[in-house]
């Protein structure tokens, strides 16, 4: 744990398929992330408002991918666990959400808070696979989704975040398919459109640099945004905060990546657990 995380208790572990965040929540604004979210209160409780449903209150809240919601905490900091939907077997989130929201909700909240303490005190190794991450947080490994190799290659292209922006046409050529056939295959395999998937992954990649003192306009360009306006609107849609607010609130955040192969397209050093 570096000095930032040691003093504040704020940390973020990023893997290619999971994120564990413990830090400031920011002002409660509507957000709509591409990942499955589990929010856990560090102290007291959370208020969750989802479009079309009454507000709920408790120590743990679950939000499915691509659902607009507002989350507020009695404490200024919160724990948030993110799981990428294309990495988990279709339908698995429904069962997990039921268990997390059921009679054992308090036990799950305690387990995730224990995972936070484990990460805070560096009681895990330098790398963590998705199955081990899931066991740490939920006591069970979520069933992985098996993807067509052509879809896997397209996801890898999107995840490079370097060079020319990845397009459906370029992925289709590599897959040996027409653009329309590739787009159909991609959505069938992942459950989300290519364009929406790419937009979320681009916004997710921002997390790797959230505690860096960098030029946001240059970062936006480096990770594939056509301009600063598009960058700002996209980040606000996914996170409910402007990019500058995210960076301002992450100055004391320790960021770790469990996979050394993560592309660092802006050339910044990577912390490791």
Short mmCIF file of N, CA, C and O in Angstrom, two decimals, residues 85-201:
data_model
loop_
_atom_site.label_atom_id
_atom_site.label_comp_id
_atom_site.label_asym_id
_atom_site.label_seq_id
_atom_site.Cartn_x
_atom_site.Cartn_y
_atom_site.Cartn_z
N UNK A 85 -19.98 -7.69 -17.40
CA UNK A 85 -21.02 -8.66 -17.74
C UNK A 85 -20.62 -9.69 -18.79
O UNK A 85 -21.10 -10.83 -18.75
N UNK A 86 -19.72 -9.33 -19.71
CA UNK A 86 -19.35 -10.28 -20.75
C UNK A 86 -18.47 -11.41 -20.22
O UNK A 86 -18.20 -12.39 -20.93
N UNK A 87 -18.02 -11.28 -18.95
CA UNK A 87 -17.15 -12.31 -18.37
C UNK A 87 -17.92 -13.35 -17.57
O UNK A 87 -17.32 -14.31 -17.09
N UNK A 88 -19.22 -13.16 -17.40
CA UNK A 88 -20.03 -14.04 -16.56
C UNK A 88 -21.14 -14.67 -17.39
O UNK A 88 -21.75 -14.01 -18.23
N UNK A 89 -21.39 -15.94 -17.15
CA UNK A 89 -22.41 -16.67 -17.90
C UNK A 89 -23.75 -15.93 -17.86
O UNK A 89 -24.16 -15.42 -16.82
N UNK A 90 -24.43 -15.91 -18.98
CA UNK A 90 -25.73 -15.24 -19.08
C UNK A 90 -26.68 -15.79 -18.01
O UNK A 90 -26.80 -17.00 -17.83
N UNK A 91 -27.33 -14.89 -17.30
CA UNK A 91 -28.28 -15.28 -16.26
C UNK A 91 -27.68 -15.39 -14.87
O UNK A 91 -28.42 -15.43 -13.87
N UNK A 92 -26.35 -15.43 -14.78
CA UNK A 92 -25.71 -15.62 -13.47
C UNK A 92 -25.92 -14.42 -12.56
O UNK A 92 -26.00 -14.57 -11.34
N UNK A 93 -25.99 -13.23 -13.13
CA UNK A 93 -26.18 -12.04 -12.30
C UNK A 93 -27.53 -12.06 -11.59
O UNK A 93 -27.65 -11.56 -10.47
N UNK A 94 -28.54 -12.62 -12.22
CA UNK A 94 -29.86 -12.66 -11.59
C UNK A 94 -29.81 -13.46 -10.29
O UNK A 94 -30.33 -13.03 -9.26
N UNK A 95 -29.15 -14.62 -10.35
CA UNK A 95 -29.03 -15.44 -9.15
C UNK A 95 -28.19 -14.78 -8.08
O UNK A 95 -28.53 -14.81 -6.89
N UNK A 96 -27.09 -14.16 -8.49
CA UNK A 96 -26.23 -13.48 -7.52
C UNK A 96 -26.97 -12.31 -6.88
O UNK A 96 -26.89 -12.11 -5.66
N UNK A 97 -27.70 -11.54 -7.67
CA UNK A 97 -28.44 -10.40 -7.14
C UNK A 97 -29.47 -10.85 -6.11
O UNK A 97 -29.66 -10.19 -5.08
N UNK A 98 -30.13 -11.97 -6.37
CA UNK A 98 -31.10 -12.50 -5.42
C UNK A 98 -30.44 -12.88 -4.11
O UNK A 98 -30.97 -12.60 -3.02
N UNK A 99 -29.28 -13.51 -4.18
CA UNK A 99 -28.58 -13.91 -2.96
C UNK A 99 -28.08 -12.70 -2.19
O UNK A 99 -28.18 -12.63 -0.96
N UNK A 100 -27.54 -11.72 -2.93
CA UNK A 100 -27.02 -10.53 -2.27
C UNK A 100 -28.12 -9.71 -1.61
O UNK A 100 -27.89 -9.03 -0.61
N UNK A 101 -29.32 -9.76 -2.17
CA UNK A 101 -30.44 -8.96 -1.67
C UNK A 101 -31.33 -9.73 -0.71
O UNK A 101 -32.31 -9.18 -0.20
N UNK A 102 -31.00 -10.99 -0.46
CA UNK A 102 -31.84 -11.84 0.36
C UNK A 102 -31.52 -11.79 1.84
O UNK A 102 -30.96 -10.81 2.36
N UNK A 103 -31.85 -12.90 2.53
CA UNK A 103 -31.69 -12.96 3.99
C UNK A 103 -30.24 -12.84 4.42
O UNK A 103 -29.97 -12.42 5.56
N UNK A 104 -29.31 -13.21 3.54
CA UNK A 104 -27.88 -13.16 3.90
C UNK A 104 -27.21 -11.86 3.47
O UNK A 104 -25.98 -11.78 3.40
N UNK A 105 -27.99 -10.84 3.19
CA UNK A 105 -27.43 -9.56 2.73
C UNK A 105 -26.36 -9.04 3.69
O UNK A 105 -25.30 -8.60 3.27
N UNK A 106 -26.64 -9.11 5.00
CA UNK A 106 -25.68 -8.62 5.99
C UNK A 106 -24.38 -9.40 5.98
O UNK A 106 -23.29 -8.84 6.16
N UNK A 107 -24.48 -10.71 5.75
CA UNK A 107 -23.28 -11.55 5.70
C UNK A 107 -22.43 -11.20 4.49
O UNK A 107 -21.19 -11.16 4.56
N UNK A 108 -23.08 -10.94 3.36
CA UNK A 108 -22.34 -10.54 2.16
C UNK A 108 -21.67 -9.18 2.38
O UNK A 108 -20.52 -8.97 1.96
N UNK A 109 -22.39 -8.26 3.02
CA UNK A 109 -21.80 -6.95 3.29
C UNK A 109 -20.56 -7.09 4.18
O UNK A 109 -19.53 -6.46 3.94
N UNK A 110 -20.65 -7.95 5.20
CA UNK A 110 -19.52 -8.18 6.08
C UNK A 110 -18.34 -8.80 5.32
O UNK A 110 -17.18 -8.46 5.56
N UNK A 111 -18.65 -9.72 4.42
CA UNK A 111 -17.59 -10.37 3.65
C UNK A 111 -16.87 -9.35 2.76
O UNK A 111 -15.63 -9.38 2.66
N UNK A 112 -17.63 -8.47 2.11
CA UNK A 112 -17.01 -7.48 1.23
C UNK A 112 -16.21 -6.46 2.03
O UNK A 112 -15.13 -6.02 1.61
N UNK A 113 -16.70 -6.10 3.21
CA UNK A 113 -15.90 -5.21 4.07
C UNK A 113 -14.63 -5.91 4.55
O UNK A 113 -13.57 -5.28 4.68
N UNK A 114 -14.72 -7.23 4.80
CA UNK A 114 -13.52 -7.99 5.16
C UNK A 114 -12.54 -8.04 3.99
O UNK A 114 -11.31 -7.97 4.19
N UNK A 115 -13.06 -8.15 2.76
CA UNK A 115 -12.19 -8.12 1.58
C UNK A 115 -11.48 -6.77 1.49
O UNK A 115 -10.30 -6.70 1.12
N UNK A 116 -12.18 -5.70 1.82
CA UNK A 116 -11.57 -4.37 1.82
C UNK A 116 -10.40 -4.33 2.81
O UNK A 116 -9.31 -3.84 2.49
N UNK A 117 -10.62 -4.85 4.01
CA UNK A 117 -9.54 -4.85 5.00
C UNK A 117 -8.37 -5.71 4.53
O UNK A 117 -7.20 -5.38 4.76
N UNK A 118 -8.69 -6.81 3.87
CA UNK A 118 -7.64 -7.68 3.35
C UNK A 118 -6.79 -6.96 2.31
O UNK A 118 -5.56 -7.02 2.34
N UNK A 119 -7.44 -6.25 1.40
CA UNK A 119 -6.71 -5.50 0.39
C UNK A 119 -5.95 -4.33 1.01
O UNK A 119 -4.82 -4.02 0.62
N UNK A 120 -6.57 -3.70 2.00
CA UNK A 120 -5.95 -2.54 2.64
C UNK A 120 -4.64 -2.92 3.33
O UNK A 120 -3.68 -2.14 3.34
N UNK A 121 -4.59 -4.13 3.85
CA UNK A 121 -3.40 -4.57 4.58
C UNK A 121 -2.54 -5.52 3.75
O UNK A 121 -1.70 -6.23 4.29
N UNK A 122 -2.80 -5.57 2.43
CA UNK A 122 -1.97 -6.31 1.50
C UNK A 122 -1.86 -7.78 1.86
O UNK A 122 -0.79 -8.38 1.82
N UNK A 123 -2.98 -8.41 2.20
CA UNK A 123 -2.96 -9.81 2.54
C UNK A 123 -3.27 -10.70 1.34
O UNK A 123 -3.65 -11.84 1.48
N UNK A 124 -3.14 -10.17 0.13
CA UNK A 124 -3.29 -10.99 -1.07
C UNK A 124 -2.06 -10.78 -1.93
O UNK A 124 -1.29 -9.85 -1.73
N UNK A 125 -1.86 -11.68 -2.88
CA UNK A 125 -0.66 -11.65 -3.69
C UNK A 125 -0.71 -10.58 -4.76
O UNK A 125 -1.63 -9.78 -4.86
N UNK A 126 0.34 -10.56 -5.60
CA UNK A 126 0.46 -9.53 -6.61
C UNK A 126 -0.54 -9.66 -7.73
O UNK A 126 -0.84 -8.70 -8.41
N UNK A 127 -1.09 -10.84 -7.97
CA UNK A 127 -2.07 -11.03 -9.01
C UNK A 127 -3.30 -11.72 -8.44
O UNK A 127 -3.19 -12.52 -7.51
N UNK A 128 -4.45 -11.43 -8.99
CA UNK A 128 -5.67 -12.08 -8.51
C UNK A 128 -6.55 -12.40 -9.70
O UNK A 128 -6.93 -11.50 -10.47
N UNK A 129 -6.88 -13.67 -9.87
CA UNK A 129 -7.75 -14.10 -10.95
C UNK A 129 -9.20 -13.78 -10.59
O UNK A 129 -9.53 -13.56 -9.42
N UNK A 130 -10.05 -13.78 -11.61
CA UNK A 130 -11.46 -13.44 -11.37
C UNK A 130 -12.12 -14.39 -10.38
O UNK A 130 -12.89 -13.96 -9.52
N UNK A 131 -11.81 -15.67 -10.47
CA UNK A 131 -12.41 -16.64 -9.55
C UNK A 131 -12.01 -16.34 -8.11
O UNK A 131 -12.85 -16.38 -7.20
N UNK A 132 -10.73 -16.03 -7.88
CA UNK A 132 -10.27 -15.70 -6.53
C UNK A 132 -10.89 -14.40 -6.04
O UNK A 132 -11.24 -14.27 -4.87
N UNK A 133 -11.02 -13.42 -6.94
CA UNK A 133 -11.68 -12.15 -6.60
C UNK A 133 -13.11 -12.42 -6.15
O UNK A 133 -13.56 -11.89 -5.12
N UNK A 134 -13.83 -13.24 -6.91
CA UNK A 134 -15.23 -13.54 -6.58
C UNK A 134 -15.36 -14.24 -5.23
O UNK A 134 -16.25 -13.93 -4.43
N UNK A 135 -14.47 -15.21 -4.99
CA UNK A 135 -14.50 -15.93 -3.72
C UNK A 135 -14.23 -14.97 -2.56
O UNK A 135 -14.88 -15.02 -1.52
N UNK A 136 -13.28 -14.07 -2.75
CA UNK A 136 -12.95 -13.08 -1.73
C UNK A 136 -14.16 -12.22 -1.38
O UNK A 136 -14.42 -11.92 -0.21
N UNK A 137 -14.92 -11.82 -2.41
CA UNK A 137 -16.04 -10.90 -2.19
C UNK A 137 -17.37 -11.60 -1.90
O UNK A 137 -18.18 -11.09 -1.12
N UNK A 138 -17.60 -12.75 -2.55
CA UNK A 138 -18.92 -13.39 -2.49
C UNK A 138 -18.92 -14.81 -1.93
O UNK A 138 -19.98 -15.39 -1.72
N UNK A 139 -17.73 -15.36 -1.71
CA UNK A 139 -17.66 -16.73 -1.20
C UNK A 139 -17.85 -17.78 -2.26
O UNK A 139 -17.94 -18.97 -1.95
N UNK A 140 -17.91 -17.38 -3.53
CA UNK A 140 -18.09 -18.32 -4.63
C UNK A 140 -17.56 -17.71 -5.92
O UNK A 140 -17.53 -16.48 -6.07
N UNK A 141 -17.11 -18.55 -6.82
CA UNK A 141 -16.65 -18.10 -8.13
C UNK A 141 -17.83 -18.06 -9.09
O UNK A 141 -18.58 -19.04 -9.21
N UNK A 142 -18.02 -16.95 -9.75
CA UNK A 142 -19.11 -16.83 -10.72
C UNK A 142 -18.77 -17.63 -11.98
O UNK A 142 -17.61 -17.64 -12.41
N UNK A 143 -19.77 -18.29 -12.58
CA UNK A 143 -19.49 -19.10 -13.78
C UNK A 143 -19.07 -18.22 -14.95
O UNK A 143 -19.77 -17.26 -15.29
N UNK A 144 -17.94 -18.51 -15.57
CA UNK A 144 -17.47 -17.67 -16.68
C UNK A 144 -18.29 -17.87 -17.94
O UNK A 144 -18.87 -18.94 -18.16
N UNK A 145 -18.34 -16.85 -18.76
CA UNK A 145 -19.01 -16.94 -20.05
C UNK A 145 -18.00 -17.39 -21.11
O UNK A 145 -16.88 -16.91 -21.15
N UNK A 146 -18.40 -18.33 -21.94
CA UNK A 146 -17.55 -18.82 -23.01
C UNK A 146 -17.87 -18.05 -24.27
O UNK A 146 -19.01 -18.09 -24.76
N UNK A 147 -16.89 -17.34 -24.79
CA UNK A 147 -17.10 -16.48 -25.95
C UNK A 147 -16.46 -17.06 -27.20
O UNK A 147 -15.43 -17.73 -27.14
N UNK A 148 -17.07 -16.76 -28.33
CA UNK A 148 -16.51 -17.11 -29.63
C UNK A 148 -15.13 -16.45 -29.77
O UNK A 148 -14.97 -15.28 -29.41
N UNK A 149 -14.13 -17.18 -30.28
CA UNK A 149 -12.78 -16.59 -30.43
C UNK A 149 -12.78 -15.27 -31.20
O UNK A 149 -11.95 -14.39 -30.94
N UNK A 150 -13.69 -15.11 -32.15
CA UNK A 150 -13.73 -13.87 -32.91
C UNK A 150 -14.18 -12.71 -32.03
O UNK A 150 -13.68 -11.58 -32.18
N UNK A 151 -15.08 -12.99 -31.11
CA UNK A 151 -15.50 -11.95 -30.17
C UNK A 151 -14.39 -11.64 -29.18
O UNK A 151 -14.16 -10.47 -28.83
N UNK A 152 -13.67 -12.66 -28.75
CA UNK A 152 -12.54 -12.46 -27.84
C UNK A 152 -11.49 -11.56 -28.48
O UNK A 152 -10.95 -10.64 -27.84
N UNK A 153 -11.21 -11.78 -29.77
CA UNK A 153 -10.22 -10.95 -30.46
C UNK A 153 -10.69 -9.51 -30.57
O UNK A 153 -9.91 -8.56 -30.44
N UNK A 154 -11.99 -9.32 -30.83
CA UNK A 154 -12.53 -7.96 -30.92
C UNK A 154 -12.43 -7.25 -29.58
O UNK A 154 -12.07 -6.06 -29.52
N UNK A 155 -12.73 -7.95 -28.49
CA UNK A 155 -12.62 -7.35 -27.16
C UNK A 155 -11.18 -6.97 -26.87
O UNK A 155 -10.90 -5.92 -26.28
N UNK A 156 -10.25 -7.82 -27.28
CA UNK A 156 -8.83 -7.51 -27.09
C UNK A 156 -8.43 -6.26 -27.87
O UNK A 156 -7.66 -5.43 -27.38
N UNK A 157 -8.96 -6.13 -29.09
CA UNK A 157 -8.68 -4.92 -29.87
C UNK A 157 -9.18 -3.67 -29.15
O UNK A 157 -8.47 -2.66 -29.06
N UNK A 158 -10.41 -3.73 -28.65
CA UNK A 158 -10.99 -2.59 -27.95
C UNK A 158 -10.14 -2.23 -26.74
O UNK A 158 -9.96 -1.06 -26.41
N UNK A 159 -9.60 -3.25 -26.08
CA UNK A 159 -8.86 -3.04 -24.84
C UNK A 159 -7.44 -2.56 -24.99
O UNK A 159 -6.76 -2.31 -23.99
N UNK A 160 -6.96 -2.38 -26.22
CA UNK A 160 -5.58 -1.93 -26.39
C UNK A 160 -5.43 -0.43 -26.14
O UNK A 160 -4.41 0.02 -25.65
N UNK A 161 -6.43 0.36 -26.50
CA UNK A 161 -6.44 1.80 -26.26
C UNK A 161 -5.15 2.46 -26.75
O UNK A 161 -4.53 3.27 -26.07
N UNK A 162 -4.75 2.12 -27.93
CA UNK A 162 -3.58 2.76 -28.53
C UNK A 162 -3.76 2.73 -30.04
O UNK A 162 -4.45 1.87 -30.59
N UNK A 163 -3.12 3.68 -30.73
CA UNK A 163 -3.25 3.74 -32.18
C UNK A 163 -4.61 4.27 -32.59
O UNK A 163 -5.28 5.00 -31.87
N UNK A 164 -5.04 3.87 -33.78
CA UNK A 164 -6.32 4.32 -34.31
C UNK A 164 -7.48 3.73 -33.52
O UNK A 164 -7.40 2.59 -33.05
N UNK A 165 -8.58 4.48 -33.37
CA UNK A 165 -9.75 3.96 -32.67
C UNK A 165 -10.26 2.68 -33.32
O UNK A 165 -10.28 2.55 -34.54
N UNK A 166 -10.66 1.73 -32.50
CA UNK A 166 -11.17 0.45 -33.00
C UNK A 166 -12.59 0.63 -33.51
O UNK A 166 -13.44 1.22 -32.84
N UNK A 167 -12.86 0.11 -34.70
CA UNK A 167 -14.20 0.21 -35.30
C UNK A 167 -14.77 -1.18 -35.50
O UNK A 167 -14.04 -2.18 -35.53
N UNK A 168 -16.09 -1.23 -35.67
CA UNK A 168 -16.73 -2.51 -35.98
C UNK A 168 -16.22 -3.05 -37.31
O UNK A 168 -16.05 -4.27 -37.47
N UNK A 169 -15.95 -2.15 -38.25
CA UNK A 169 -15.46 -2.58 -39.56
C UNK A 169 -14.11 -3.27 -39.45
O UNK A 169 -13.88 -4.31 -40.07
N UNK A 170 -13.20 -2.70 -38.64
CA UNK A 170 -11.88 -3.31 -38.50
C UNK A 170 -11.96 -4.66 -37.78
O UNK A 170 -11.25 -5.60 -38.13
N UNK A 171 -12.84 -4.76 -36.80
CA UNK A 171 -13.03 -6.03 -36.10
C UNK A 171 -13.66 -7.08 -37.03
O UNK A 171 -13.33 -8.26 -36.97
N UNK A 172 -14.58 -6.63 -37.87
CA UNK A 172 -15.23 -7.54 -38.82
C UNK A 172 -14.23 -8.11 -39.80
O UNK A 172 -14.26 -9.31 -40.12
N UNK A 173 -13.32 -7.26 -40.27
CA UNK A 173 -12.29 -7.73 -41.21
C UNK A 173 -11.43 -8.79 -40.55
O UNK A 173 -11.15 -9.84 -41.14
N UNK A 174 -11.00 -8.55 -39.33
CA UNK A 174 -10.16 -9.53 -38.62
C UNK A 174 -10.92 -10.82 -38.36
O UNK A 174 -10.32 -11.91 -38.37
N UNK A 175 -12.24 -10.71 -38.15
CA UNK A 175 -13.05 -11.91 -37.90
C UNK A 175 -13.44 -12.64 -39.17
O UNK A 175 -13.98 -13.75 -39.11
N UNK A 176 -13.20 -12.00 -40.33
CA UNK A 176 -13.59 -12.62 -41.59
C UNK A 176 -15.09 -12.61 -41.83
O UNK A 176 -15.63 -13.51 -42.46
N UNK A 177 -15.75 -11.56 -41.30
CA UNK A 177 -17.20 -11.45 -41.43
C UNK A 177 -17.56 -10.11 -42.03
O UNK A 177 -16.77 -9.17 -42.02
N UNK A 178 -18.78 -10.01 -42.54
CA UNK A 178 -19.30 -8.71 -42.93
C UNK A 178 -19.56 -7.91 -41.66
O UNK A 178 -19.70 -8.46 -40.57
N UNK A 179 -19.65 -6.59 -41.79
CA UNK A 179 -19.89 -5.75 -40.62
C UNK A 179 -21.20 -6.10 -39.94
O UNK A 179 -21.28 -6.19 -38.70
N UNK A 180 -22.25 -6.33 -40.73
CA UNK A 180 -23.56 -6.64 -40.13
C UNK A 180 -23.53 -7.98 -39.41
O UNK A 180 -24.10 -8.12 -38.31
N UNK A 181 -22.86 -8.96 -39.99
CA UNK A 181 -22.78 -10.28 -39.35
C UNK A 181 -21.93 -10.20 -38.08
O UNK A 181 -22.26 -10.81 -37.06
N UNK A 182 -20.85 -9.44 -38.11
CA UNK A 182 -20.02 -9.29 -36.93
C UNK A 182 -20.79 -8.62 -35.80
O UNK A 182 -20.72 -9.05 -34.64
N UNK A 183 -21.52 -7.53 -36.12
CA UNK A 183 -22.28 -6.82 -35.09
C UNK A 183 -23.32 -7.73 -34.45
O UNK A 183 -23.55 -7.68 -33.24
N UNK A 184 -23.95 -8.56 -35.26
CA UNK A 184 -24.93 -9.52 -34.74
C UNK A 184 -24.25 -10.52 -33.82
O UNK A 184 -24.75 -10.82 -32.72
N UNK A 185 -23.10 -11.06 -34.26
CA UNK A 185 -22.37 -12.03 -33.44
C UNK A 185 -21.94 -11.41 -32.12
O UNK A 185 -22.09 -12.04 -31.05
N UNK A 186 -21.41 -10.19 -32.17
CA UNK A 186 -20.90 -9.55 -30.96
C UNK A 186 -22.01 -9.36 -29.93
O UNK A 186 -21.83 -9.68 -28.75
N UNK A 187 -23.16 -8.87 -30.37
CA UNK A 187 -24.26 -8.66 -29.42
C UNK A 187 -24.82 -9.98 -28.91
O UNK A 187 -25.17 -10.11 -27.73
N UNK A 188 -24.88 -10.96 -29.77
CA UNK A 188 -25.36 -12.29 -29.36
C UNK A 188 -24.44 -12.89 -28.30
O UNK A 188 -24.91 -13.52 -27.33
N UNK A 189 -23.14 -12.69 -28.45
CA UNK A 189 -22.16 -13.27 -27.54
C UNK A 189 -22.07 -12.52 -26.21
O UNK A 189 -21.98 -13.13 -25.15
N UNK A 190 -22.08 -11.20 -26.26
CA UNK A 190 -21.84 -10.39 -25.06
C UNK A 190 -23.10 -9.87 -24.40
O UNK A 190 -23.08 -9.46 -23.24
N UNK A 191 -24.19 -9.82 -25.15
CA UNK A 191 -25.43 -9.27 -24.63
C UNK A 191 -25.51 -7.76 -24.72
O UNK A 191 -26.44 -7.16 -24.17
N UNK A 192 -24.57 -7.13 -25.43
CA UNK A 192 -24.56 -5.68 -25.55
C UNK A 192 -24.06 -5.30 -26.93
O UNK A 192 -23.28 -6.05 -27.55
N UNK A 193 -24.51 -4.17 -27.44
CA UNK A 193 -24.07 -3.76 -28.76
C UNK A 193 -22.59 -3.40 -28.75
O UNK A 193 -22.02 -3.02 -27.72
N UNK A 194 -21.96 -3.52 -29.91
CA UNK A 194 -20.54 -3.19 -30.03
C UNK A 194 -20.27 -1.75 -29.61
O UNK A 194 -19.33 -1.47 -28.87
N UNK A 195 -21.10 -0.83 -30.07
CA UNK A 195 -20.88 0.58 -29.77
C UNK A 195 -20.99 0.87 -28.29
O UNK A 195 -20.16 1.59 -27.72
N UNK A 196 -22.02 0.31 -27.63
CA UNK A 196 -22.19 0.54 -26.19
C UNK A 196 -21.05 -0.10 -25.40
O UNK A 196 -20.56 0.47 -24.41
N UNK A 197 -20.64 -1.27 -25.84
CA UNK A 197 -19.54 -1.97 -25.18
C UNK A 197 -18.26 -1.15 -25.26
O UNK A 197 -17.56 -0.94 -24.26
N UNK A 198 -17.94 -0.65 -26.44
CA UNK A 198 -16.72 0.15 -26.63
C UNK A 198 -16.77 1.43 -25.79
O UNK A 198 -15.76 1.83 -25.19
N UNK A 199 -17.94 2.07 -25.73
CA UNK A 199 -18.07 3.30 -24.95
C UNK A 199 -17.81 3.05 -23.47
O UNK A 199 -17.12 3.84 -22.80
N UNK A 200 -18.35 1.97 -22.94
CA UNK A 200 -18.14 1.66 -21.53
C UNK A 200 -16.68 1.32 -21.25
O UNK A 200 -16.09 1.79 -20.28
N UNK A 201 -16.05 0.51 -22.10
CA UNK A 201 -14.66 0.13 -21.87
C UNK A 201 -13.74 1.35 -21.92
O UNK A 201 -12.76 1.43 -21.17
#
